[in-house]
mmCIF file of C-alpha atoms in Angstrom:
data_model
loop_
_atom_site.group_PDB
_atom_site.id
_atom_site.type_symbol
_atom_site.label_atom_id
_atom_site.label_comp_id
_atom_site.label_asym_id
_atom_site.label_seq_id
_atom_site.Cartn_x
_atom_site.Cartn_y
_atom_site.Cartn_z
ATOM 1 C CA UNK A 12 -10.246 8.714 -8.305
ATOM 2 C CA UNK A 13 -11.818 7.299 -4.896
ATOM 3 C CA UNK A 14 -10.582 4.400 -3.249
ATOM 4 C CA UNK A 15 -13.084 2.112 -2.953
ATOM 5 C CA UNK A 16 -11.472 -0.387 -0.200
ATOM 6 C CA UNK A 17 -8.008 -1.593 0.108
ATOM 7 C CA UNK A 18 -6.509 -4.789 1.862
ATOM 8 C CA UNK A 19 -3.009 -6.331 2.961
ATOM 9 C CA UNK A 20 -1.896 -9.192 0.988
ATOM 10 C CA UNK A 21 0.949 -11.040 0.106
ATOM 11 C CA UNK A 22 3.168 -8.089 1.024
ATOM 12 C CA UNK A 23 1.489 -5.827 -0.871
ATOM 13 C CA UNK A 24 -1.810 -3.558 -1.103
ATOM 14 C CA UNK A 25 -5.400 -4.754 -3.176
ATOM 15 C CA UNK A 26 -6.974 -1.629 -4.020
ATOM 16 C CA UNK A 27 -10.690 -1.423 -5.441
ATOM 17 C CA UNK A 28 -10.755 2.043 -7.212
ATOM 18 C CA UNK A 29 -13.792 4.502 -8.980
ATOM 19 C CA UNK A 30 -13.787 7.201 -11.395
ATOM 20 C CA UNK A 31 -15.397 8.997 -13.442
ATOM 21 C CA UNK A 32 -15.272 8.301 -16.791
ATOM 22 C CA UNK A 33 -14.610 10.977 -19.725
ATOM 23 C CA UNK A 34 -14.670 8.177 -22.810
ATOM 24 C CA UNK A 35 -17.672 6.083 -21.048
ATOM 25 C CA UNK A 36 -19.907 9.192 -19.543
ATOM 26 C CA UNK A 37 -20.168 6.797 -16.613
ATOM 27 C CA UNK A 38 -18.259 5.412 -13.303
ATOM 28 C CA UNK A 39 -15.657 3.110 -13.891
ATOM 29 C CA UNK A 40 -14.435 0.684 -11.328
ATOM 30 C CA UNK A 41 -11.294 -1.101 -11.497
ATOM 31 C CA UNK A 42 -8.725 -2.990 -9.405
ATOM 32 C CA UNK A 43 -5.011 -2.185 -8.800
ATOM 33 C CA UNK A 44 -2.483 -4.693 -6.830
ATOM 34 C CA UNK A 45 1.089 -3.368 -5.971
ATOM 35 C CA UNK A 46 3.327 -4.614 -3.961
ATOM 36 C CA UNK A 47 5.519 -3.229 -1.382
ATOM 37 C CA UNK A 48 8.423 -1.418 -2.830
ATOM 38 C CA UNK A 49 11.014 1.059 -2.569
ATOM 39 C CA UNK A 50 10.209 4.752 -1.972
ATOM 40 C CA UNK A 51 10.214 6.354 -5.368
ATOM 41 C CA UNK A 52 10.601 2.972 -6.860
ATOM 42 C CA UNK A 53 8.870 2.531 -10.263
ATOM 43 C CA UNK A 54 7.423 -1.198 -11.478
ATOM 44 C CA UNK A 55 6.601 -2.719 -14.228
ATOM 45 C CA UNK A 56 2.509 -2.828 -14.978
ATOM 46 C CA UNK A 57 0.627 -6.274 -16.344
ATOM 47 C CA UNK A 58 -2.798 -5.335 -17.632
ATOM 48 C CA UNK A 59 -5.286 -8.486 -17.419
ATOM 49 C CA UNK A 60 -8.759 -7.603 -19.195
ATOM 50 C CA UNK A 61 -11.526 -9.856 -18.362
ATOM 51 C CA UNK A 62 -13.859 -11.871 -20.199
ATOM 52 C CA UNK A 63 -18.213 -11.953 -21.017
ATOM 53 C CA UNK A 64 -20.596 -11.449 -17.890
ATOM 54 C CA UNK A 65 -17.134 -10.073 -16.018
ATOM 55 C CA UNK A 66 -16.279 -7.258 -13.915
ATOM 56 C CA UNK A 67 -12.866 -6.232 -12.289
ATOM 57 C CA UNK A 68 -13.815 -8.899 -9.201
ATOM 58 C CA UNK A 69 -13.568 -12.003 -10.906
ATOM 59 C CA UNK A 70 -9.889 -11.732 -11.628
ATOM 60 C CA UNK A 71 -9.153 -10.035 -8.180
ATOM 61 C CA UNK A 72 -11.602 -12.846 -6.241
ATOM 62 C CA UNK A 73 -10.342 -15.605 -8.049
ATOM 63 C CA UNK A 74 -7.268 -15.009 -10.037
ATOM 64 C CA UNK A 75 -4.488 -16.034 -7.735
ATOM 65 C CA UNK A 76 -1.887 -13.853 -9.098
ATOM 66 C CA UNK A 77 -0.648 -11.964 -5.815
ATOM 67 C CA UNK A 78 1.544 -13.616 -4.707
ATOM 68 C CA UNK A 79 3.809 -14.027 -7.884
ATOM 69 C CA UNK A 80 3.482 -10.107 -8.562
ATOM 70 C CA UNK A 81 4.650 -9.760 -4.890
ATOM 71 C CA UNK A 82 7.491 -11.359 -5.719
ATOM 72 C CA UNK A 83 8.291 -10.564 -9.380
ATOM 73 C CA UNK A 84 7.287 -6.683 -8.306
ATOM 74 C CA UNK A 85 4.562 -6.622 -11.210
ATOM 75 C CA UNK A 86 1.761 -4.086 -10.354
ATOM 76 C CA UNK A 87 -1.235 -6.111 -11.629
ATOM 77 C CA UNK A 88 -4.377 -3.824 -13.076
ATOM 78 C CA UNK A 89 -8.071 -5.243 -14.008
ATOM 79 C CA UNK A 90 -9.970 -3.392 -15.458
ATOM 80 C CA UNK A 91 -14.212 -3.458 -15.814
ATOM 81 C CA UNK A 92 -15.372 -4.923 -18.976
ATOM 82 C CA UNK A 93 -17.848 -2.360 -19.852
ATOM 83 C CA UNK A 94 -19.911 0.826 -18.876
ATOM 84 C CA UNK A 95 -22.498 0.590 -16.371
ATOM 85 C CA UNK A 96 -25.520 1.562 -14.910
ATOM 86 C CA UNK A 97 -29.228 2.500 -15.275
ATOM 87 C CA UNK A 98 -28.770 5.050 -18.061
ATOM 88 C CA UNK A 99 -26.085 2.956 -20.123
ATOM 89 C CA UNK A 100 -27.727 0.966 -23.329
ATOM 90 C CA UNK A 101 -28.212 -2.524 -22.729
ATOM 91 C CA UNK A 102 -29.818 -6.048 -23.538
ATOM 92 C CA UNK A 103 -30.831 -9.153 -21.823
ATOM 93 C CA UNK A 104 -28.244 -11.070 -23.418
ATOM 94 C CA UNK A 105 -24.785 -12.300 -21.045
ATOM 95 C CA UNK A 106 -23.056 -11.763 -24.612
ATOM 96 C CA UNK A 107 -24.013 -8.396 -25.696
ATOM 97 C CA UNK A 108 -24.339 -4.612 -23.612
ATOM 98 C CA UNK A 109 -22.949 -4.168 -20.476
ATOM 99 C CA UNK A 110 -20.773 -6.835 -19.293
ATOM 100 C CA UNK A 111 -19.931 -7.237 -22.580
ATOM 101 C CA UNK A 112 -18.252 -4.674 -24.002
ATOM 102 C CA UNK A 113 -15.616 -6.722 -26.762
ATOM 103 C CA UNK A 114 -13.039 -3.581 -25.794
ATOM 104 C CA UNK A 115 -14.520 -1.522 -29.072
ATOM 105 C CA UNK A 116 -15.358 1.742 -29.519
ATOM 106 C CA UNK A 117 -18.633 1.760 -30.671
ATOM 107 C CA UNK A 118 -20.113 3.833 -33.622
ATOM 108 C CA UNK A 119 -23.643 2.256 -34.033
ATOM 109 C CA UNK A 120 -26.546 4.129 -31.841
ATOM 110 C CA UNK A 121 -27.878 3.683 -29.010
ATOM 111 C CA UNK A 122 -23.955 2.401 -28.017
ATOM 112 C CA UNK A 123 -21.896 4.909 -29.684
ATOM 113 C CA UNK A 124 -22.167 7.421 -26.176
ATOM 114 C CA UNK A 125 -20.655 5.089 -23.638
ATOM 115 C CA UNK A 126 -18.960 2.108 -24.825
ATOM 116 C CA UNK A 127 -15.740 3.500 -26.037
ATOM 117 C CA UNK A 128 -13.708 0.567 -24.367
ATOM 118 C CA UNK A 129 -10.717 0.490 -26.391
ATOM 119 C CA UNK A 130 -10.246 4.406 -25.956
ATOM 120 C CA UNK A 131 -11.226 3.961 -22.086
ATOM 121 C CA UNK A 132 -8.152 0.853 -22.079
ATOM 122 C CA UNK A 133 -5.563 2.018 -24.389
ATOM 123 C CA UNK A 134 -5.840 5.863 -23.261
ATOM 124 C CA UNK A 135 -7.832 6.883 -20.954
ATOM 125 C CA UNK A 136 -7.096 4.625 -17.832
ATOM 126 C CA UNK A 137 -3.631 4.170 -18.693
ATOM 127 C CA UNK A 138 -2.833 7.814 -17.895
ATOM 128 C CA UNK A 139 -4.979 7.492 -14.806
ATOM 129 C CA UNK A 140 -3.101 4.621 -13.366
ATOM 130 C CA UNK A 141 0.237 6.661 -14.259
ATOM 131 C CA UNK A 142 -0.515 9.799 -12.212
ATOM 132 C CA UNK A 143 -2.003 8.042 -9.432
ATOM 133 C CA UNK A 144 0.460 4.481 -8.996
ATOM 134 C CA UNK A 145 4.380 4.081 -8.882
ATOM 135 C CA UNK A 146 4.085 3.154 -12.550
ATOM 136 C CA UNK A 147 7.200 2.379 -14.583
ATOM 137 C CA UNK A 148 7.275 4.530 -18.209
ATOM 138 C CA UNK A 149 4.528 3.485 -20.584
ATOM 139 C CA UNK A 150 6.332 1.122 -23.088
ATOM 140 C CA UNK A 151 7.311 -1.140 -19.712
ATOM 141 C CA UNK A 152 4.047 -2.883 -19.859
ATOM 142 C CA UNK A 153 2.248 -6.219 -20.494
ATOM 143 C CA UNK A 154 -1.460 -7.492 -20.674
ATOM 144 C CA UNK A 155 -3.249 -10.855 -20.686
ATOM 145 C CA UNK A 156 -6.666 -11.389 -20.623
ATOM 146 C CA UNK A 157 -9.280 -14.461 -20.785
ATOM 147 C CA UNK A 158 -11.627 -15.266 -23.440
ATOM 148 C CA UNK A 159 -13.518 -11.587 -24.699
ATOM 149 C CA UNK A 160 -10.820 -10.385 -22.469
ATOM 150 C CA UNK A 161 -7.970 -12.529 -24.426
ATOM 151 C CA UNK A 162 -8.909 -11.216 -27.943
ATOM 152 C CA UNK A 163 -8.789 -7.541 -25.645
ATOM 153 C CA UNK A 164 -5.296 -8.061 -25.324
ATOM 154 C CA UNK A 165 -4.320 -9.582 -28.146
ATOM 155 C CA UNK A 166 -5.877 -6.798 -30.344
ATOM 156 C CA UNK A 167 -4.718 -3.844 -28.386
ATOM 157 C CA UNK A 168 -1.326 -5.414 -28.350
ATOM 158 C CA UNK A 169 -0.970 -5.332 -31.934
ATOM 159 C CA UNK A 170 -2.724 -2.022 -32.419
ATOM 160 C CA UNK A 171 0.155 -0.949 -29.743
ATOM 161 C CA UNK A 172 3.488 -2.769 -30.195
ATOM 162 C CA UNK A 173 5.627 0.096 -28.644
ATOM 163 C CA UNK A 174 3.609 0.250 -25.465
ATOM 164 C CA UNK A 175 3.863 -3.663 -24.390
ATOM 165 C CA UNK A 176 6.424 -5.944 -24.386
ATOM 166 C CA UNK A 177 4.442 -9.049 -23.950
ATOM 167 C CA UNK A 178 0.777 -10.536 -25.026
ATOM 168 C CA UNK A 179 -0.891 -13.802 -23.378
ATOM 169 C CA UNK A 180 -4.305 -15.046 -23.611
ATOM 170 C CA UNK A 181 -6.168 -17.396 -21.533
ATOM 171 C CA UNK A 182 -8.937 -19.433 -23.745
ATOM 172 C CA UNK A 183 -9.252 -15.944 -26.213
ATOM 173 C CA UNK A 184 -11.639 -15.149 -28.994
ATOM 174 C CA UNK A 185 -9.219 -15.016 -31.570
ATOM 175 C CA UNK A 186 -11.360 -14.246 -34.500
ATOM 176 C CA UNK A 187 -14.258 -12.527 -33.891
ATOM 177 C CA UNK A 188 -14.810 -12.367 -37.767
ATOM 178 C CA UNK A 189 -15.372 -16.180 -37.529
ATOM 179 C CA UNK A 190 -17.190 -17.043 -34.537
ATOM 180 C CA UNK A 191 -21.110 -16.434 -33.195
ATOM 181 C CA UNK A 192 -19.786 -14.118 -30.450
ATOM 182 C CA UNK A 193 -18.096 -11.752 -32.775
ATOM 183 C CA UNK A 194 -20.889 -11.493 -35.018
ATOM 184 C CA UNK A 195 -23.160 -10.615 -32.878
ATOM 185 C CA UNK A 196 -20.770 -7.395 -30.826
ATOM 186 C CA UNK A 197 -19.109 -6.456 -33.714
ATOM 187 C CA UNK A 198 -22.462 -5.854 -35.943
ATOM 188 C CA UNK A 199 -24.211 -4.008 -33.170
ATOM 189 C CA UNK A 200 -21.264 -1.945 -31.792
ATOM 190 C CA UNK A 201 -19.784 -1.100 -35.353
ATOM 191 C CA UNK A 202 -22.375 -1.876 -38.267
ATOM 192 C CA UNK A 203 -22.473 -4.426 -41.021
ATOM 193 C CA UNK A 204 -19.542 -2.918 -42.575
ATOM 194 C CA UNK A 205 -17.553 -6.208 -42.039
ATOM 195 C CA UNK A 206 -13.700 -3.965 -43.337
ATOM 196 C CA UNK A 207 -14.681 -1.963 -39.641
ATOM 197 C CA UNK A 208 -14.429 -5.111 -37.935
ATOM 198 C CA UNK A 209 -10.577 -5.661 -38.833
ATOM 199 C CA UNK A 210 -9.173 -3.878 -36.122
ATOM 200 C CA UNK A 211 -10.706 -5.858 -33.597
ATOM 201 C CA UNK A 212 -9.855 -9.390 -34.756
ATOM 202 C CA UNK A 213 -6.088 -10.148 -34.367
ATOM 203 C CA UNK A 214 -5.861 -12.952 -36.390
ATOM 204 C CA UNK A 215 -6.766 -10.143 -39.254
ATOM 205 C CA UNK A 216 -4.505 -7.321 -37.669
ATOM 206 C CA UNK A 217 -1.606 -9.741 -38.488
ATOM 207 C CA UNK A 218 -3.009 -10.470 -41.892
ATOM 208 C CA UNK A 219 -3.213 -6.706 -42.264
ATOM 209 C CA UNK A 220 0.692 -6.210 -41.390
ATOM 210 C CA UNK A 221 0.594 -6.064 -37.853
ATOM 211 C CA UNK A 222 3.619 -7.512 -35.602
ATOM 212 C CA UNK A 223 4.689 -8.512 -31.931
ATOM 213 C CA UNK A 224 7.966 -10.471 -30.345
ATOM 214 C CA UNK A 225 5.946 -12.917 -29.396
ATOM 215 C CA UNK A 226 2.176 -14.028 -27.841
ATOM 216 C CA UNK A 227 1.471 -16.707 -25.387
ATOM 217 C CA UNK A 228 -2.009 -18.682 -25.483
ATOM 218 C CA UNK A 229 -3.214 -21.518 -22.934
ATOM 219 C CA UNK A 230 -6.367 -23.378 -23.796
ATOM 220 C CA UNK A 231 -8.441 -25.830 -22.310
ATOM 221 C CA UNK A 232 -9.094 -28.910 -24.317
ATOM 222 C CA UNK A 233 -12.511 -29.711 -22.423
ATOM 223 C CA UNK A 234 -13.446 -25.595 -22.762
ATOM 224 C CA UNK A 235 -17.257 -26.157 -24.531
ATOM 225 C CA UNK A 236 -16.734 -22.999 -26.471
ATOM 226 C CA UNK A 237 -13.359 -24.081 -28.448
ATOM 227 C CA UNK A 238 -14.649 -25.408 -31.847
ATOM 228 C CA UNK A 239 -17.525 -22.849 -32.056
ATOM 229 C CA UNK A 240 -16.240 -19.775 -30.279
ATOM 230 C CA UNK A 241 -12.439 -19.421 -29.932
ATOM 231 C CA UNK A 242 -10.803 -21.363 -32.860
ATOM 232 C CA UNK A 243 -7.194 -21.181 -31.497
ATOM 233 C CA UNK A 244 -5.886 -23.076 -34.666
ATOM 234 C CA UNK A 245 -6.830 -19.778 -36.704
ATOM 235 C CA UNK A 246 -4.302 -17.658 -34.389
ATOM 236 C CA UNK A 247 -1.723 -20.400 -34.989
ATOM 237 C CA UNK A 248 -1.946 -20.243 -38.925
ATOM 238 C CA UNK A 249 -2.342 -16.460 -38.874
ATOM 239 C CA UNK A 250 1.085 -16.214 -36.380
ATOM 240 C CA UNK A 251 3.007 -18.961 -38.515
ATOM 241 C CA UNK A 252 2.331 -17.072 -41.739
ATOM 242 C CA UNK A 253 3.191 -13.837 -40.322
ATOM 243 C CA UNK A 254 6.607 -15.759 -38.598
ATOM 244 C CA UNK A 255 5.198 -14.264 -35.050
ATOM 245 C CA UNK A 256 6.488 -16.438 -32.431
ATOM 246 C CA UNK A 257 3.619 -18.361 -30.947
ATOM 247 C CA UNK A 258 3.526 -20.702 -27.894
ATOM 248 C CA UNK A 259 0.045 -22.146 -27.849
ATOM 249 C CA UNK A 260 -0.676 -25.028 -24.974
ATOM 250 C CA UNK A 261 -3.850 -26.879 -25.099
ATOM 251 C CA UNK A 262 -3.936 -28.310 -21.426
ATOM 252 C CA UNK A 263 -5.942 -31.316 -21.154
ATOM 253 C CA UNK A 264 -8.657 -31.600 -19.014
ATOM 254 C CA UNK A 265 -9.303 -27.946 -18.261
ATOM 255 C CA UNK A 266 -12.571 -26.010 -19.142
ATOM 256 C CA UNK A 267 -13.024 -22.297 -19.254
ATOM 257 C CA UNK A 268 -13.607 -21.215 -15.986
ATOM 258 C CA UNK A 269 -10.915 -19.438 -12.993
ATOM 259 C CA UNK A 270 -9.991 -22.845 -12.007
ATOM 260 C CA UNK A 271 -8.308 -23.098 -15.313
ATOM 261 C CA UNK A 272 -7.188 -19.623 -15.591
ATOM 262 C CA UNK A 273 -5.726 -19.310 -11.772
ATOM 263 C CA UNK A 274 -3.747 -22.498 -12.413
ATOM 264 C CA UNK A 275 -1.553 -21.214 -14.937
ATOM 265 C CA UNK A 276 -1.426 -17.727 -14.192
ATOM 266 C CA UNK A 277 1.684 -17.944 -11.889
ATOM 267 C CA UNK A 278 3.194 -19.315 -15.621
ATOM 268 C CA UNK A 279 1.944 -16.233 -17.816
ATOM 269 C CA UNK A 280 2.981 -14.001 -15.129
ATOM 270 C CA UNK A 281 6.737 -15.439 -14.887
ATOM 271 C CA UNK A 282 6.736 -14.991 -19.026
ATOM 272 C CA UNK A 283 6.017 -11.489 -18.637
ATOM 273 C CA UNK A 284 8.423 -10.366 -16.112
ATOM 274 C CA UNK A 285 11.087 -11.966 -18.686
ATOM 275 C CA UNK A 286 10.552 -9.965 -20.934
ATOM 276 C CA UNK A 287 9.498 -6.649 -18.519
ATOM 277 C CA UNK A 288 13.069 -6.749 -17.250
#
């Protein structure tokens, strides 16, 4: 790991972090906030994955969440939201190759070599962020994410209910069996085999048996991909059918961009450190 930069703020230390890869086959760059702490102290992680055309920066720029894990003693990690560079696959598309990797490991060619994002987030850079940061034990953990990032976090979540306490989503694709979006990743990262696609769409991991304590959801009511793309109202039937506790907002007025997500992300973080102890 090489440390990329690192700044003072809010009592604490923003680092900007590389490595190399094993699951990608390419440099991964990531951010890490922790605040100051005890020596040999150990603290609680939140993982935040980001959403389409995102890297780690956007969340770290414009997320507004230092100062709460300064105080609540959160370390806060974002992650990339794909592989990158000139020998990776890719498209011209904002929804589809790099900066776009729907946190799947892929199986179809030419994507199958590099983006391995679910191994690279549930495994891989887990254990890197243990060896190298005063990490608390792996099932004291949380993650949010926005949008391709919020149906990141919801699915690993499920996949993983030992590892993390607590789920929230900002704005999340909560379906990707019913919306454009999914479509379009999940037929060229896994195939047309649609029974593939079920363990990346959380509204069918709960269908399919799987359970949490709880999830947390804000949405914006004037966000111009709700009807077509994110279809909260599916996550709400799906969680009330499976009797998963589920506190969805729709806040009026808000779209889908940081201004929405850094105004209640004091609020997500707060429900997290409840139930990180």
């Amino acid at each position: 790991m090489e440390t990329d930069s690192t700044h003072r703020a809010f009592g604490g230390t923003q680092g900007i972090y590389t490595h190399d890869s094993e699951e990608t086959g390419t440099q991964m760059r990531f951010s890490v906030f922790v605040p100051d702490h005890d020596e040999g102290a150990k603290l609680p992680v939140v993982w935040y994955l980001s959403g389409l055309t995102c890297t780690h920066a956007n969340v770290t720029d414009k997320g507004e969440f230092r100062r709460t894990c300064a105080e609540l003693g959160l370390i806060f990690v974002a992650p990339d939201t794909s592989p990158r560079g000139d020998n990776v696959p890719d498209e011209e598309a904002y929804d589809f190759g790099q900066g776009a990797g729907f946190y799947v490991d892929a199986t179809e060619e030419p994507w199958a070599r590099n983006f391995r994002m679910r191994s690279y987030i549930e495994t891989e850079l887990p254990a890197l962020i243990a060896k190298e940061f005063p990490v608390a034990d792996m099932e004291r953990q949380s993650i949010t994410g926005h949008s391709m990032g919020g149906h990141g976090a919801l699915t690993i979540a499920l996949r993983n209910p030992d590892r993390f306490r607590s789920v929230s989503a900002f704005a999340p694709i909560v379906s990707p069996l019913n919306c454009p979006w999914g479509h379009k990743a999940l037929t060229g990262y896994l195939g047309t085999d649609r029974s593939t696609w079920r363990a990346y769409d959380a509204c069918a991991l709960i269908e399919d048996g799987a359970r949490i304590s709880g999830i947390l959801v804000d949405q914006g009511e004037a966000d111009n991909f709700l009807d077509e793309q994110l279809k909260p109202h599916l996550l709400g039937e799906a969680c009330a059918k499976a009797d998963i506790p589920l506190t969805l907002t729709l806040r009026t007025g808000y779209d889908h961009s940081y201004y929405f997500i850094s105004t209640f992300m004091d609020a997500h973080l707060r429900w997290h450190a409840q139930r990180l102890g």
